[in-house]
Amino acid sequence: METQEMNQYSQDMKNRLKRIEGQVRGVLKMMEEEKDCKDVITQLSAARSAIDRSIGYIVAKNLEACIRSSEENGEPTDELIQEAVQMIVKSR
């Protein structure tokens, strides 16, 4: 997935990470205010889940672009799909 499209990140992708950044800042504030452990863990879990979804979204969008490019050039796509699967597995 080394094509030009691989390095194009949409505003939606960036906005997702900005929301996660806000969640993490909120967790830090909760810690500074000595909020209950359960509440802190709940918010950290939500941030982790949002990061996992963002990884999947970015991989899927870039895989889609790479497959389109490969198909236009008559190139096989099996390797691209395998590489995307490996990126998702590594992120776990």
Short mmCIF file of C-alpha atoms in Angstrom, two decimals:
data_model
loop_
_atom_site.label_atom_id
_atom_site.label_comp_id
_atom_site.label_asym_id
_atom_site.label_seq_id
_atom_site.Cartn_x
_atom_site.Cartn_y
_atom_site.Cartn_z
CA MET A 1 0.00 0.00 0.00
CA GLU A 2 2.80 2.32 -0.94
CA THR A 3 0.90 4.27 -3.57
CA GLN A 4 0.46 8.03 -3.45
CA GLU A 5 -3.07 7.65 -2.04
CA MET A 6 -1.70 5.89 1.05
CA ASN A 7 -0.43 9.16 2.49
CA GLN A 8 -3.56 11.21 1.97
CA TYR A 9 -5.46 11.73 5.19
CA SER A 10 -8.92 13.25 5.04
CA GLN A 11 -10.17 15.96 7.34
CA ASP A 12 -12.53 13.36 8.82
CA MET A 13 -9.53 11.23 9.84
CA LYS A 14 -7.85 14.24 11.44
CA ASN A 15 -11.07 15.23 13.22
CA ARG A 16 -11.36 11.74 14.70
CA LEU A 17 -7.91 12.11 16.24
CA LYS A 18 -8.70 15.59 17.53
CA ARG A 19 -11.73 14.15 19.34
CA ILE A 20 -9.53 11.43 20.83
CA GLU A 21 -7.03 14.09 21.90
CA GLY A 22 -9.91 15.86 23.68
CA GLN A 23 -10.89 12.61 25.40
CA VAL A 24 -7.34 12.09 26.67
CA ARG A 25 -7.16 15.68 27.93
CA GLY A 26 -10.45 15.04 29.71
CA VAL A 27 -8.99 11.95 31.37
CA LEU A 28 -5.98 13.95 32.58
CA LYS A 29 -8.33 16.57 34.01
CA MET A 30 -10.32 13.83 35.75
CA MET A 31 -7.08 12.53 37.29
CA GLU A 32 -6.08 16.01 38.42
CA GLU A 33 -9.50 16.37 40.02
CA GLU A 34 -9.03 12.94 41.63
CA LYS A 35 -12.18 11.50 40.07
CA ASP A 36 -13.20 7.94 40.76
CA CYS A 37 -10.99 5.22 39.25
CA LYS A 38 -13.98 3.59 37.51
CA ASP A 39 -14.79 6.81 35.69
CA VAL A 40 -11.17 7.30 34.59
CA ILE A 41 -10.95 3.73 33.30
CA THR A 42 -14.26 4.10 31.47
CA GLN A 43 -12.98 7.18 29.66
CA LEU A 44 -9.62 5.57 28.87
CA SER A 45 -11.44 2.55 27.45
CA ALA A 46 -13.55 4.86 25.29
CA ALA A 47 -10.39 6.57 23.98
CA ARG A 48 -8.76 3.20 23.24
CA SER A 49 -11.88 2.07 21.38
CA ALA A 50 -11.89 5.30 19.36
CA ILE A 51 -8.23 4.76 18.45
CA ASP A 52 -8.97 1.19 17.34
CA ARG A 53 -11.86 2.41 15.17
CA SER A 54 -9.64 5.13 13.70
CA ILE A 55 -6.98 2.60 12.76
CA GLY A 56 -9.57 0.46 11.01
CA TYR A 57 -11.05 3.47 9.23
CA ILE A 58 -7.67 4.74 7.99
CA VAL A 59 -6.60 1.29 6.78
CA ALA A 60 -9.94 0.72 5.03
CA LYS A 61 -9.99 4.09 3.28
CA ASN A 62 -6.40 3.77 2.12
CA LEU A 63 -6.90 0.16 1.04
CA GLU A 64 -9.90 1.27 -1.02
CA ALA A 65 -7.81 3.93 -2.77
CA CYS A 66 -4.92 1.52 -3.37
CA ILE A 67 -7.21 -1.16 -4.81
CA ARG A 68 -8.83 1.35 -7.17
CA SER A 69 -5.41 2.49 -8.34
CA SER A 70 -4.19 -1.07 -8.83
CA GLU A 71 -7.30 -2.08 -10.74
CA GLU A 72 -6.97 0.95 -13.03
CA ASN A 73 -3.40 -0.13 -13.77
CA GLY A 74 -4.36 -3.79 -14.21
CA GLU A 75 -2.29 -4.85 -11.21
CA PRO A 76 -3.26 -7.62 -8.76
CA THR A 77 -4.72 -6.56 -5.41
CA ASP A 78 -4.11 -9.66 -3.28
CA GLU A 79 -0.87 -8.30 -1.84
CA LEU A 80 -2.52 -4.99 -0.91
CA ILE A 81 -5.27 -6.79 0.96
CA GLN A 82 -2.77 -8.98 2.81
CA GLU A 83 -0.72 -5.92 3.79
CA ALA A 84 -3.84 -4.16 5.12
CA VAL A 85 -4.74 -7.23 7.18
CA GLN A 86 -1.21 -7.29 8.61
CA MET A 87 -1.45 -3.60 9.60
CA ILE A 88 -4.68 -4.26 11.46
CA VAL A 89 -3.22 -7.34 13.19
CA LYS A 90 -0.10 -5.40 14.24
CA SER A 91 -2.23 -2.63 15.70
CA ARG A 92 -3.84 -5.04 18.17
#
